[in-house]
Each structure stands twice: as structure tokens, then as C-alpha cells.
Coordinates of C-alpha atoms and ligand atoms in Angstrom, one line a residue:
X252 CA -25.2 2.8 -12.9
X253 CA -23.7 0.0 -10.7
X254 CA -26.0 1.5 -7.9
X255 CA -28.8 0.0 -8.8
X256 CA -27.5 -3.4 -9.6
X257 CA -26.5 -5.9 -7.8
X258 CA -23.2 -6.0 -6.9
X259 CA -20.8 -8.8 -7.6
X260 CA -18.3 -7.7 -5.1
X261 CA -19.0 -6.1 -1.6
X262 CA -16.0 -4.3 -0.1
X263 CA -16.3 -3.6 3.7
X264 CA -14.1 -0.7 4.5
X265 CA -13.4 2.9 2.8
X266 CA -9.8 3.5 3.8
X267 CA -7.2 3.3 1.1
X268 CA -6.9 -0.1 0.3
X269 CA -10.8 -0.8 0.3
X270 CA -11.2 2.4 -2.2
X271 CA -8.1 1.1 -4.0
X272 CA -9.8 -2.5 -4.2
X273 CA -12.8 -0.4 -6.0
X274 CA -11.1 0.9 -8.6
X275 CA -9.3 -1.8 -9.6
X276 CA -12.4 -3.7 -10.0
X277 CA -13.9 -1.4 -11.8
X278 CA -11.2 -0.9 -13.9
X279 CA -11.7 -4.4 -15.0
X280 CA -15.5 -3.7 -15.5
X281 CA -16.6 -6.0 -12.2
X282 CA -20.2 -4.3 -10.5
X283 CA -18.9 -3.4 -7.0
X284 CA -20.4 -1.8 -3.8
X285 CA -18.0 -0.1 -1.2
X286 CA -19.8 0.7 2.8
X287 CA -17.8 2.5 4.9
X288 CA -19.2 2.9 8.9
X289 CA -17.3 6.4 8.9
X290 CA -19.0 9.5 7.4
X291 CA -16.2 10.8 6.1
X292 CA -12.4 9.4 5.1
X293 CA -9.6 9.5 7.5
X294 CA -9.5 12.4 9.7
X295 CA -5.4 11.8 10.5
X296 CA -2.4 11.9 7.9
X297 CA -1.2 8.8 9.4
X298 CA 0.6 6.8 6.2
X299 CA 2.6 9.2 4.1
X300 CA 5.2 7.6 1.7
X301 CA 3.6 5.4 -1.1
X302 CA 6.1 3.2 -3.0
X303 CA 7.0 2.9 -6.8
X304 CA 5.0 -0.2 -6.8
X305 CA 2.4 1.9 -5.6
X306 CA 2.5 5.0 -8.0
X307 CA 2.6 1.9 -11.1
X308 CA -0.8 0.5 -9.7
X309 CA -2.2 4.1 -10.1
X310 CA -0.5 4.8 -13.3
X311 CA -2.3 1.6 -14.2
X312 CA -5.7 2.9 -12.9
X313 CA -5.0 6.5 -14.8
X314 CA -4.5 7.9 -11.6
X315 CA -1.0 8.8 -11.1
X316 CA -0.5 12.2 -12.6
X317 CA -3.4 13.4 -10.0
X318 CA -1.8 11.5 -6.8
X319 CA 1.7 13.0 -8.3
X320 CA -0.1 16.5 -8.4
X321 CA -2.1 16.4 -5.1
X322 CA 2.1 15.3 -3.5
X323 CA 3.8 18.6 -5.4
X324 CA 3.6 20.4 -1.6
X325 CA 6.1 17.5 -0.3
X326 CA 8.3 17.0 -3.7
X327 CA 11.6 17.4 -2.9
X328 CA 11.0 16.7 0.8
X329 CA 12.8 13.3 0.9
X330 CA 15.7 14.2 3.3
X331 CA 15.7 12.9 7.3
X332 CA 16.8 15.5 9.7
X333 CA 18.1 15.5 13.0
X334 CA 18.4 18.3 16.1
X335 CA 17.9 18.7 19.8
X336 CA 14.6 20.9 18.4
X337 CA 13.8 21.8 15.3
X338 CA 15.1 25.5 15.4
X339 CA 18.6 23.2 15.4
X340 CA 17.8 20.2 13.3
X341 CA 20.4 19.6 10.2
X342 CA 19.0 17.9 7.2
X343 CA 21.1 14.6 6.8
X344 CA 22.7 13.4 3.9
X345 CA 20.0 11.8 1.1
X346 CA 19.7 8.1 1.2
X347 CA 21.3 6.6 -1.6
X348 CA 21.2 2.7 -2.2
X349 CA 23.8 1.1 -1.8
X350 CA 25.8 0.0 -4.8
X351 CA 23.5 2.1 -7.1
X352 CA 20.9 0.5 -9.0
X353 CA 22.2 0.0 -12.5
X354 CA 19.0 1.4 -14.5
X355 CA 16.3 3.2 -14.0
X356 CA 14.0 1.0 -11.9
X357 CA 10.2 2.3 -12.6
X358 CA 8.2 4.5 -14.8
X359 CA 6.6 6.4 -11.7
X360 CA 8.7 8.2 -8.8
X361 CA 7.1 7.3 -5.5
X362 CA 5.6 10.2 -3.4
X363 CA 4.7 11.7 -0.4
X364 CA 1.1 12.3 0.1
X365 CA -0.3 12.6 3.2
X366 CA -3.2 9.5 4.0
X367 CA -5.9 12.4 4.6
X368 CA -5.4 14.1 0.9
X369 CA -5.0 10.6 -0.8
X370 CA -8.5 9.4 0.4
X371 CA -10.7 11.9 -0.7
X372 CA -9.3 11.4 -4.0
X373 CA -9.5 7.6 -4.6
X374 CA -12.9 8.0 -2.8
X375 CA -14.1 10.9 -5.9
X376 CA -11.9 8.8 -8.9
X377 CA -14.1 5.2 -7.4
X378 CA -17.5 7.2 -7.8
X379 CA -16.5 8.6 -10.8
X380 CA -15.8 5.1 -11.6
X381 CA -19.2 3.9 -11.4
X382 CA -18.4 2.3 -8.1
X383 CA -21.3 2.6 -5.9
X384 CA -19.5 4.0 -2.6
X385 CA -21.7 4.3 0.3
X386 CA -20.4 6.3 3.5
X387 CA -21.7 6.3 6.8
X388 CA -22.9 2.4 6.4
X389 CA -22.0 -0.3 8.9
X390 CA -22.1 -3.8 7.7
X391 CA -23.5 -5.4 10.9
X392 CA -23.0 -9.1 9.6
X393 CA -23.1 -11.1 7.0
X394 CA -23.3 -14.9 5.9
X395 CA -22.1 -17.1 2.8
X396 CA -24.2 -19.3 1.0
X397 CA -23.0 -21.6 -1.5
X398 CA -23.0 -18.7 -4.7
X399 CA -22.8 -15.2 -2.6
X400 CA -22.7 -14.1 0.6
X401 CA -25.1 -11.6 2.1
X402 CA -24.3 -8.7 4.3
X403 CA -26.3 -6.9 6.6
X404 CA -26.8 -3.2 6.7
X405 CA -28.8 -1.4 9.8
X406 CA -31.9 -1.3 7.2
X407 CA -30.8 -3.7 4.4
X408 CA -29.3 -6.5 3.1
X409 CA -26.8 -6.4 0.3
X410 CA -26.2 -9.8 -1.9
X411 CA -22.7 -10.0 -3.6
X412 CA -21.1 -13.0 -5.6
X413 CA -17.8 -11.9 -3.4
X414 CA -16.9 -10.0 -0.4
X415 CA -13.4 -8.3 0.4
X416 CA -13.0 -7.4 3.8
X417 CA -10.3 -4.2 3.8
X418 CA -12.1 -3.4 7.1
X419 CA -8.6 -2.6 8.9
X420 CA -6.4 -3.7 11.7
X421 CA -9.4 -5.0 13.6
X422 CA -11.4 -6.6 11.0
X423 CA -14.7 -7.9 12.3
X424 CA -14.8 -9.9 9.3
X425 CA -11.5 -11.9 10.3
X426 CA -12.7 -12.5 13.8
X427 CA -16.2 -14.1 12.7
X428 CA -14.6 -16.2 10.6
X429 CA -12.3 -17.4 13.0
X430 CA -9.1 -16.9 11.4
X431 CA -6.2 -16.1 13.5
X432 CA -3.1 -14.1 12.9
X433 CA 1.0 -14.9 13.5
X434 CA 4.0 -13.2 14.3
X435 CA 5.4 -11.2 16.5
X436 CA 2.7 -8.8 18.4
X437 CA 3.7 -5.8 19.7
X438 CA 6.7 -4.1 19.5
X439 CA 8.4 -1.8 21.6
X440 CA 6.3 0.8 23.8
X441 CA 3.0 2.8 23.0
X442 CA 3.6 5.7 21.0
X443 CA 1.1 9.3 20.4
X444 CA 0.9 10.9 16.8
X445 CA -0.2 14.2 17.8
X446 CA -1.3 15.9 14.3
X447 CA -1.4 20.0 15.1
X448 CA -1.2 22.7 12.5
X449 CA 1.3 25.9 12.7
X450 CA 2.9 28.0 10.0
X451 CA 7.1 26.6 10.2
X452 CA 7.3 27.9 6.5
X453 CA 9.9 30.2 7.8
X454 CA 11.4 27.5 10.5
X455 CA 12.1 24.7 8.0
X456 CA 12.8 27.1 4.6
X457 CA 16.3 25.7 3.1
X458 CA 16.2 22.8 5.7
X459 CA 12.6 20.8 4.1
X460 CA 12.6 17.2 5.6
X461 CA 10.2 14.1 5.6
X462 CA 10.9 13.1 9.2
X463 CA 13.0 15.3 11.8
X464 CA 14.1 13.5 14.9
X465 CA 13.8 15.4 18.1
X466 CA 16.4 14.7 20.6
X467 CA 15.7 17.4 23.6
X468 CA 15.1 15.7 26.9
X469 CA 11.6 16.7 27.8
X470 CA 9.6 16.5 24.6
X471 CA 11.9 13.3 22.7
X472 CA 10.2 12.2 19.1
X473 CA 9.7 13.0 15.5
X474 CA 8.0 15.4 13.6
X475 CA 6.7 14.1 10.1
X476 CA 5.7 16.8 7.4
X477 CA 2.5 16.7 5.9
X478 CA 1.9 19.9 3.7
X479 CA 5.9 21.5 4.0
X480 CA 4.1 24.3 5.7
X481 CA 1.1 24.3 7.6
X482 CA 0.2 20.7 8.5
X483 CA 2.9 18.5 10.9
X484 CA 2.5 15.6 13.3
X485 CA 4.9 14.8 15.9
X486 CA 5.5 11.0 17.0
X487 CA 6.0 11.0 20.4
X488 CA 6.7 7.9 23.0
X489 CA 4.7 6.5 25.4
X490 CA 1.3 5.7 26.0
X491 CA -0.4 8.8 27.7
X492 CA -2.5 10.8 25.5
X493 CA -3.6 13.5 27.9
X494 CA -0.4 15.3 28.3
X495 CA 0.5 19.3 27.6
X496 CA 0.6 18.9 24.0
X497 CA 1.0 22.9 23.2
X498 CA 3.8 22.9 25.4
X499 CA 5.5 19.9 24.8
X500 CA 5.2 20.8 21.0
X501 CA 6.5 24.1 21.7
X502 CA 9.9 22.6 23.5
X503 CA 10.3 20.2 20.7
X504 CA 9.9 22.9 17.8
X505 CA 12.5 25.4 20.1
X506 CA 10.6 28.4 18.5
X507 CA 7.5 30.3 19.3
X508 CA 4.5 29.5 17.5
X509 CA 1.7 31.3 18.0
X510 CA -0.9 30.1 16.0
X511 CA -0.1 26.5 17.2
X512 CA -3.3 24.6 17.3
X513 CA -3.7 20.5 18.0
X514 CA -6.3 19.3 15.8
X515 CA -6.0 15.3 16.9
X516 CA -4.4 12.8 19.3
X517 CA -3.9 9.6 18.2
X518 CA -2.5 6.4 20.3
X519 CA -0.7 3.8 18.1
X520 CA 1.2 0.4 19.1
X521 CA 3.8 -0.9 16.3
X522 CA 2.5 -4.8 15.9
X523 CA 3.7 -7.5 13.2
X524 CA 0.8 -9.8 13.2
X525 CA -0.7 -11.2 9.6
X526 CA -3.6 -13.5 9.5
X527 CA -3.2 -17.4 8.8
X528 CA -5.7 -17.4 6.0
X529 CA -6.4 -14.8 3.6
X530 CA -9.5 -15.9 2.5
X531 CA -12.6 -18.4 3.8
X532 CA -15.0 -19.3 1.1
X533 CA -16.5 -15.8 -1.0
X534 CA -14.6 -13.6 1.9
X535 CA -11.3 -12.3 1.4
X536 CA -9.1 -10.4 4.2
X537 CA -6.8 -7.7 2.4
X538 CA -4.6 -4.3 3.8
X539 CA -4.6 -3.9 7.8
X540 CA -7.4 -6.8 7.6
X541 CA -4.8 -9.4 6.4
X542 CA -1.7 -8.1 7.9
X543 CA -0.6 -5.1 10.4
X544 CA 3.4 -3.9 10.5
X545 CA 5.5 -1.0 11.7
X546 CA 5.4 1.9 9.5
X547 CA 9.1 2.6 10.1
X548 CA 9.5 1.4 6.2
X549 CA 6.2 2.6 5.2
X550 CA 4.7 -0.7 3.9
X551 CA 1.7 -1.4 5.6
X552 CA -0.5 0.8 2.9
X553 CA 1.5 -0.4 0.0
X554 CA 0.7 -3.8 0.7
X555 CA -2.4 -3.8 1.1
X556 CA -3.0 -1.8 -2.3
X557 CA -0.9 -4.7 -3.6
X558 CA -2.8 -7.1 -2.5
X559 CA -6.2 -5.4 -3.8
X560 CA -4.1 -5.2 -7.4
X561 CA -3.5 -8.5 -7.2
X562 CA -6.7 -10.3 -6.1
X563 CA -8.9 -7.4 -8.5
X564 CA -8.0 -9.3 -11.9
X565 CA -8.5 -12.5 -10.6
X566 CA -11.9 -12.0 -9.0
X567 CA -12.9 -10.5 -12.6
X568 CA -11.9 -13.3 -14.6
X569 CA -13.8 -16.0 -12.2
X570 CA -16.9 -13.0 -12.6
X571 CA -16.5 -13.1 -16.5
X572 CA -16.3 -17.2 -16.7
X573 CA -12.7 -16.9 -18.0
X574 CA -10.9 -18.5 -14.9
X575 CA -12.2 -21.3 -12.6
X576 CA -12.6 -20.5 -9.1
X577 CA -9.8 -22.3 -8.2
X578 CA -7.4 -19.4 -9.3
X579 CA -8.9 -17.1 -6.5
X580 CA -7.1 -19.6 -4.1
X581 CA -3.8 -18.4 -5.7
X582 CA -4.5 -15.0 -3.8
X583 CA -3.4 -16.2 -0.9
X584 CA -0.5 -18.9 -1.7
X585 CA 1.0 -15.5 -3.3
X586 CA -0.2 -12.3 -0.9
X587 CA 0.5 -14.2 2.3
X588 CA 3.8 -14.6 1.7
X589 CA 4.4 -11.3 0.4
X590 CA 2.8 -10.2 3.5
X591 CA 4.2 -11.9 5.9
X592 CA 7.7 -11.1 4.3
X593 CA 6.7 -6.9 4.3
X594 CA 5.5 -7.5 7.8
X595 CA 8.6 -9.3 8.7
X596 CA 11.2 -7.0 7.1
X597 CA 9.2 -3.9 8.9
X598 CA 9.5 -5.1 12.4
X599 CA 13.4 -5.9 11.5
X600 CA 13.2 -2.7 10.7
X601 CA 11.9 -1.1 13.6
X602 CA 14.8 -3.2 15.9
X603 CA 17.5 -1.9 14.0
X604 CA 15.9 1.7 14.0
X605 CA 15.9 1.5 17.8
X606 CA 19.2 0.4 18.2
X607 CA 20.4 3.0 15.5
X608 CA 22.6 0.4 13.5
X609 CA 21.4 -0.7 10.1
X610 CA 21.0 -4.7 9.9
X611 CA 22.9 -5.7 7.1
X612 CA 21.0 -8.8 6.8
X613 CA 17.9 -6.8 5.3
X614 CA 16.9 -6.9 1.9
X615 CA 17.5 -4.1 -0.5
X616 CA 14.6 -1.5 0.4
X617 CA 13.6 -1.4 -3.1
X618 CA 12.2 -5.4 -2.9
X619 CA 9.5 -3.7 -0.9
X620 CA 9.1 -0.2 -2.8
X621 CA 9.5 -1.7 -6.5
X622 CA 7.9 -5.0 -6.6
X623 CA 10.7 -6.8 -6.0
X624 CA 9.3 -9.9 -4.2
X625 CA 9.0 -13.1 -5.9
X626 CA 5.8 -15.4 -5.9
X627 CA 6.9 -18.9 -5.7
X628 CA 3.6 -20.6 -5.9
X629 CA 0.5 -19.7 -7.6
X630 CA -1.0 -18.5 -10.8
X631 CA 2.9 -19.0 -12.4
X632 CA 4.8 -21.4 -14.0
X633 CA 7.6 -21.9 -11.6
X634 CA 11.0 -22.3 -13.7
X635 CA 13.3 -22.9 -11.0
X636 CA 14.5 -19.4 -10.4
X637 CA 12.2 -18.6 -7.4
X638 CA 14.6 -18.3 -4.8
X639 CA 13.2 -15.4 -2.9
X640 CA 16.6 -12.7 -2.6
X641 CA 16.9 -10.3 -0.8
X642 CA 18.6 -8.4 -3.4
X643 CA 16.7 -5.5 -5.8
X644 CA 18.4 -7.2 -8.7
X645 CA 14.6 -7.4 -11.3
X646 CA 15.7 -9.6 -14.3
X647 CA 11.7 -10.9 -15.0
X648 CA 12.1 -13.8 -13.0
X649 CA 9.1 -15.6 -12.9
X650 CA 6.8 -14.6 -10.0
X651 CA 8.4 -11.0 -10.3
X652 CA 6.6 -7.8 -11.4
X653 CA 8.3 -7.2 -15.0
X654 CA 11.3 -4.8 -14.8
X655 CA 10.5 -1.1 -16.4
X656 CA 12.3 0.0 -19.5
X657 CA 10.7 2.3 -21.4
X658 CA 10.0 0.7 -25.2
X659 CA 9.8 4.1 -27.3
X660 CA 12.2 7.1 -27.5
X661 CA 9.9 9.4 -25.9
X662 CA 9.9 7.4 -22.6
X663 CA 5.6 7.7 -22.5
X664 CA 5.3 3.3 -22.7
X665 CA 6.8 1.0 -20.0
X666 CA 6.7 -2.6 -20.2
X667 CA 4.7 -2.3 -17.3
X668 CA 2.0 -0.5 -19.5
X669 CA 2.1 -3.5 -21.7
X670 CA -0.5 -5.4 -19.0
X671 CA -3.2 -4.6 -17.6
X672 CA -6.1 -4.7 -17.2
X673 CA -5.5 -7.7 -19.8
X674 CA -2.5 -10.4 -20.4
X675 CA 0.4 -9.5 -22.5
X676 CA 3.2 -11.4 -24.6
X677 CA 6.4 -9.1 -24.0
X678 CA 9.2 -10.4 -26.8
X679 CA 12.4 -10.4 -25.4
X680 CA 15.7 -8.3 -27.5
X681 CA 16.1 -4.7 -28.2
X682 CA 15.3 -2.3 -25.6
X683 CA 13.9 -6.0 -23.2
X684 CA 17.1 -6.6 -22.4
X685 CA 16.5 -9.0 -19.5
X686 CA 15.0 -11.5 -22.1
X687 CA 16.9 -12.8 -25.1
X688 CA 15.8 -12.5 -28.4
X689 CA 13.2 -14.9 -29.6
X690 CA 12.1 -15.8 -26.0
X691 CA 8.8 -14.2 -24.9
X692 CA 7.2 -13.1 -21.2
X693 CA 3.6 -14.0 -20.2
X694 CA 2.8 -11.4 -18.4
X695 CA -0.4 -11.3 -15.9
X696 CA -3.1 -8.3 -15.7
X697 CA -1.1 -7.0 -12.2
X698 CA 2.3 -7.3 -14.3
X699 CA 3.7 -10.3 -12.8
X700 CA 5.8 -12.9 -15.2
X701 CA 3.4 -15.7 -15.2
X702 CA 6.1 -18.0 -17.3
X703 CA 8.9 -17.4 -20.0
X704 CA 9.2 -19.7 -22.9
X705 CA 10.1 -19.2 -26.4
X706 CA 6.8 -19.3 -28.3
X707 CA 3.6 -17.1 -28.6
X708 CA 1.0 -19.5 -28.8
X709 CA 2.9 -21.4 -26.2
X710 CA 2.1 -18.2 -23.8
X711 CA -1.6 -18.4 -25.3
X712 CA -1.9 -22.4 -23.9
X713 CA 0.6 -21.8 -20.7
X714 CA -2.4 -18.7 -19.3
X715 CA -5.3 -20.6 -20.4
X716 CA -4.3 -23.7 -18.2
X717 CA -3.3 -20.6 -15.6
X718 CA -6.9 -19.5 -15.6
X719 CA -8.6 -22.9 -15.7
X720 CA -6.1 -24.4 -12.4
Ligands
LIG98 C1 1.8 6.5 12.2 C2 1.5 5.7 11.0 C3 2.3 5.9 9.8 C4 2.1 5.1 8.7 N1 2.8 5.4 7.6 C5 2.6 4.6 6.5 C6 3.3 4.9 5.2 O1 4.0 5.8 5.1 N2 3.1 4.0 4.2 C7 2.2 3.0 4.3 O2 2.1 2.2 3.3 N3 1.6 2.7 5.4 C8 1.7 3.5 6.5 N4 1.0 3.2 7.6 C9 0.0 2.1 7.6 C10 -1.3 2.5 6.9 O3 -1.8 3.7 7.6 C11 -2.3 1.4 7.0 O4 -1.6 0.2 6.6 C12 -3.5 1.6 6.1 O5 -4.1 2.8 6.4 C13 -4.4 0.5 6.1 O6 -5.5 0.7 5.2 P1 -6.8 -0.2 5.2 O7 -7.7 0.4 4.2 O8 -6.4 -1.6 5.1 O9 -7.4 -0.1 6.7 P2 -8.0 1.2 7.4 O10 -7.4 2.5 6.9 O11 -8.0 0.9 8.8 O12 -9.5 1.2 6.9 C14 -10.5 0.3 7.3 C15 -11.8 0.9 7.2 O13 -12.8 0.0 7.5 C16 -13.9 0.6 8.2 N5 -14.7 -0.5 8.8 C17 -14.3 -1.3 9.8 N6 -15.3 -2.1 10.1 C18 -16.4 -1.8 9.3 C19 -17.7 -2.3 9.1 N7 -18.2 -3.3 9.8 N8 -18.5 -1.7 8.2 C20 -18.0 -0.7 7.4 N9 -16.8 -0.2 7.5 C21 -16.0 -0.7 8.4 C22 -13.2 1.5 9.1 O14 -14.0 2.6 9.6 C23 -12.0 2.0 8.3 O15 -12.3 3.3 7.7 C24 1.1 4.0 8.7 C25 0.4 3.8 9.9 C26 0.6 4.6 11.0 C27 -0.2 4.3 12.3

């Protein structure tokens, strides 16, 4: 078992982009040890929506129809609602996007799963594995030598060819290596997620939501649904965590519950901030490590398990001898941009929440939720079409994840099954419609278009030179 071995990658951090970074390396067969300082996963729902792009990483991973089955309590719960409490709220009409999106954009719907139930799983599917996962282990410190880098446990050491620090917002690992972080700080005022249990089966029955904005006077906010029944938390302003919660609950909800119980408070600040560097040496930053955004468009997760996707394939094929070590500096001329760009279009986000009037200037939310951003640099071939838009318009540009249409009558095999874990040729004609016939895709393990061209072995030569840089 990978236990016993030594590991070729140490993650630092067990939340859901370190236990994501697990699986994908295992899922390309690289040794990997995961410590975690917290005995157990996290104890709040906190992130709740996970994107398309999201749901095709799993699918890649075999893990989607569990994630989609563990999300059947909030299926269907995609509406925003508005009230003075919730005894009054309306549901509000369904977002649509705007001008319709020609075809169907991925194999996978995207869900909502509260952060609490999704950890456990990808904590039980990386053991399962064959990841060594090790809860309740602090890594006190660590140092690089020229081939591995060493990390210190309270009554150990652990020696790893690599180290990936998903250690969150306040990543120890980015502060001793000095790397700083840009962008905007904080934004707006300090706001409580209380997370308190009560049955509103009856209260909400005809009238499901995601997120129900509470306008009364004395207990302003919104309450986010975790299970449809049992499990809420209410966002509330401000900074003071001490406060009446039963009975500020009990104004906002505008009906009596009693069995209400508050099982956690938790103080958050919305920041855009994303470090400089995304990697020094054998260490690389990735999820609330690399980069921290308002969750008002539900990114910050969803990059970071991007980012894990992306840098998983390329640490494996440095491990295996394939790739030169040069192509793991592609991780960050890609997932910085893509990061600060997320971060960037969240905290617009947030301004144009506040003031209540969509910004028109955004891009199309489905850039962030489907893979829509484009690599202009990096382990590509750039062929002049990497103009970054801001419009969800997927046409395999290079530097784009490759647009979904299903290849067989029974709509069971995307293009985006073609790769992964390994490189694919996708030929273009027939049901490919976004490639003529006779040209071919080179598509990269984390289904990004690496180059188009016409020829096969052409494809063959163009990721060979990819690999060796
Ligand atoms: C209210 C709210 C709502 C959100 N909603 C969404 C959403 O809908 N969608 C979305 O995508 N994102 C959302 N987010 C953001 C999301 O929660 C985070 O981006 C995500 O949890 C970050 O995951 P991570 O694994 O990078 O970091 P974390 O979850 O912070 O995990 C880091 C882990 O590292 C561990 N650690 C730290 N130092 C050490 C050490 N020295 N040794 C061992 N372990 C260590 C910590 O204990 C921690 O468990 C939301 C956030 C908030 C606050």
C-alpha cells in the first residue's frame, strides 16, 4: 500500500481541494501522502454549489454519480428567493443565461452539495484510492533540498519528491516561502454564517430555494439551504459573533421553531487576494493557498479543484520520466491567470450584488462554471486565437477545455471522456462539429486543447516537444 512507501507527493491540507489533489494523483498512479492538522473534515457547510467543470473532474475520477447521489436532497433547489422573513419569501424567477446557450454545454449537471457531506466522501474515495490520508497530523515545517523536500511531523519526518500546499486561506506554506499575494483585500463589512438546524420542511414545501434573502429590519441576511429540510445557515452582516442567535433566527424565519438549535458560528471577511507565485522550487500553492475570492459566484472551491486537475497530470509525467521538469512551471503561467481572473470576476461580483444592478461588463457565468477560460501561455501551442472573451462561446480554442458533445447515440461518451488520465487525438467532422473534417485536437490529460493541426503523428511530435519544454 502507498503507506508504507515513500511518498512522491506530500499534500498539506485535507479540505476539498487537498483531498481532490489526492485523487487525482492517484488516479494517475503517483505515491501520495495527505496530513491534515484537523481530526476530522470540515465541521461547517460553508461552499455549496460546485460547477460543471467541477462535476467533469469527478466524472473523470469515477466520482460523479456518488457526489450527484450524496446532492439528490438539494436537486431541484436552484431558485433564489426573496421576503421580509421567510414565512413571506417568493421564490424568484430561475436564472436563465442570457441569449441561451446553443447546445448542450457539459456531460455532468453541476450540484449542490453541502462542503460538510462532500468531504467525507473524497476523504473515503482517496483512501480507497490507496492514498495514504493521515488526519489529525500538523506539518510543523519543512525544507527543500535539491531532489525532495522534507516535512516535519510532531514525531517524524516525511521525504516527498514534491509538496502541494492546499493548506487554505492562511497557508503557512506561502508565508515561509515568502510569497506575497495581490488584489484587492477586503471587501465590504464582516459578515457571521450562523449554521443551526430546525425542521422548515413544512415552511419552505412548494417554495424550495438555494439562497433566501431576508429583508426584515432587525435580523437582515440570507439563509442558504443545506439538506432542503433540516440543515440551514443564515449569512448575516456584521462582525459580532456573540449576538441572540435563537432570536434573531427566529425574527428572520417569521415562524416558530421549536426545535431550533445553533450548532456553529462562524466569522468570514469576503477578500480577493491571489499569491504572486504559485510555486517555489518542489512546493506548490493551490485552492484558498494560491488564491481567496468572494463566494457570491461560488468559485473559490472550484478553482482550486481546478487547479489540483491541472497540476495532477503534470507532476505525474515529471514522476514517470515522461516530461522534463520544466513543464511543472507551466502550472503557474496557466492557474495564475485563471485565478486571478475567478478572483477578479467574484469580487465584481460581489459590487454589483451590493448595489443590486447586474454589471454588464462581466463575462458569461458559464466561463467560470464550464471551463470556459482560455490559457494563453503554457503547456499549448498558441494559434493566435487566445484572446481571453468574456463570452461562454467553447469552439476548442486552444487553451480551452474541449467543448462536450456526446460521440455515441446513447449519450454515455463525451469528448471530454476522450482524455484523461492520458492524451487524446479528437478528429474533427461528424458529431465534432467545432473542428472540420480532416483536422485533429491534441487534447491534454485535464482536457485542455494543447494544439489543432491536421495530422496525427503531427499531434504525436507537437505533445512530445509539450512534455520535454
Ligand atoms: C460562506 C462561504 C461560502 C462558500 N461557497 C462556495 C461555493 O459555493 N463554491 C465554491 O467553490 N467555494 C465556496 N466557498 C469557498 C470554499 O469554501 C473554499 O474556497 C474552499 O473550502 C477552499 O478549500 P481548500 O482545500 O483550498 O482550503 P481549506 O478548506 O481551508 O483547507 C485547508 C486545510 O489545511 C489544513 N491545514 C492548514 N495548515 C496545515 C498544516 N500545517 N498541517 C496540516 N494541515 C494544515 C487546515 O486545517 C484545513 O483543513 C465558500 C466559502 C465561504 C466562507
Amino acid at each position: 500500500m502507498s503507506g508504507q512507501r515513500t511518498p512522491d507527493v506530500l499534500i498539506v491540507g485535507g479540505g476539498l481541494v487537498g483531498l481532490t489533489a489526492a485523487l487525482v494523483l492517484r488516479h494517475h498512479g503517483v505515491c501520495v501522502t495527505l496530513v491534515e492538522r484537523r481530526a476530522g473534515t470540515s465541521p461547517q457547510p460553508k461552499a455549496r454549489r460546485f460547477h460543471m467543470r467541477t462535476m467533469e473532474i469527478f466524472r473523470e475520477l469515477g466520482l460523479a454519480g456518488l457526489v450527484h447521489a450524496a446532492a439528490r436532497d438539494l436537486a431541484g433547489h436552484d431558485h433564489m428567493a426573496a421576503g421580509r422573513t421567510l414565512a413571506e419569501a417568493e421564490r424568484l424567477p430561475l436564472w436563465q443565461p442570457a441569449g441561451g446557450i446553443a447546445v448542450e454545454v457539459s456531460p455532468e449537471l453541476p450540484c449542490l452539495l453541502a462542503q460538510d457531506s462532500l468531504e467525507p466522501l473524497l476523504r473515503a474515495a482517496a483512501v480507497e484510492a490507496g492514498a495514504d490520508v493521515r488526519f489529525g497530523t500538523g506539518l510543523l515545517g519543512f525544507e527543500q533540498t535539491g531532489d525532495e523536500v522534507i516535512g516535519r511531523l510532531e514525531h517524524a519526518e516525511i521525504r516527498a519528491r514534491y509538496l502541494i500546499a492546499a493548506d487554505g486561506a492562511r497557508s503557512g506554506i506561502r508565508e515561509a516561502l515568502g510569497i506575497t499575494r495581490a488584489g484587492s483585500g477586503a471587501l465590504g463589512g464582516p459578515n457571521v454564517n450562523v449554521y443551526f438546524t430546525a425542521d422548515l420542511a413544512d415552511v419552505v414545501r412548494g417554495r424550495e430555494f438555494n439562497l433566501c434573502q431576508i429583508d426584515h429590519p432587525d435580523a437582515p441576511g440570507a439563509l442558504a439551504c443545506v439538506d432542503g429540510r433540516h440543515r440551514w445557515v443564515f449569512m448575516s452582516p456584521g462582525g459580532d459573533t456573540e449576538r441572540d442567535w435563537p432570536s434573531l433566527l427566529r425574527t428572520a424565519l417569521g415562524v416558530p421553531v421549536p426545535d431550533l438549535d445553533v450548532r456553529s458560528v462562524l466569522p468570514w471577511q469576503a477578500e480577493m487576494l491571489v499569491a504572486e507565485r504559485y510555486s517555489a522550487g518542489r512546493v506548490f500553492l493551490a485552492g484558498d493557498a494560491a488564491h481567496v475570492m468572494p463566494p457570491y459566484a461560488a468559485s473559490g472551491a472550484n478553482t482550486g479543484i481546478a487547479d489540483v486537475h491541472n497540476l495532477g497530470w503534470k507532476l505525474a509525467a515529471v514522476l514517470r520520466g515522461q516530461a522534463a521538469p520544466g513543464l511543472l512551471d507551466t502550472y503557474h503561467a496557466e492557474r495564475r491567470p485563471a485565478g486571478w481572473f475567478a478572483a477578479e470576476q467574484s469580487a465584481r461580483r460581489t459590487e454589483s450584488f451590493r448595489l443590486g444592478a447586474p454589471d454588464p461588463t462581466l463575462a458569461h457565468p458559464y466561463v467560470l462554471a464550464a471551463g470556459g477560460f482560455q490559457y494563453t501561455a503554457g503547456a499549448i501551442v498558441p494559434d493566435g486565437s487566445e484572446e481571453p472573451t468574456l463570452d461562454f462561446a467553447p469552439a476548442g480554442r486552444v487553451g480551452t477545455r474541449v467543448p462536450h458533445r456526446w460521440l455515441d447515440d446513447g449519450r454515455a461518451v463525451s469528448t471530454l471522456d476522450v482524455a484523461g488520465p492520458r492524451w487524446a487525438v479528437l478528429p474533427g467532422g461528424g458529431r465534432v462539429d467545432f473542428a472540420g473534417p480532416g483536422e485533429v485536437l491534441l487534447l491534454r490529460p485535464d482536457h485542455v486543447v494543447a494544439w489543432r493541426g491536421t495530422g496525427a503523428d503531427d499531434a504525436a511530435r507537437v505533445r512530445d516537444a509539450l512534455l520535454q519544454g
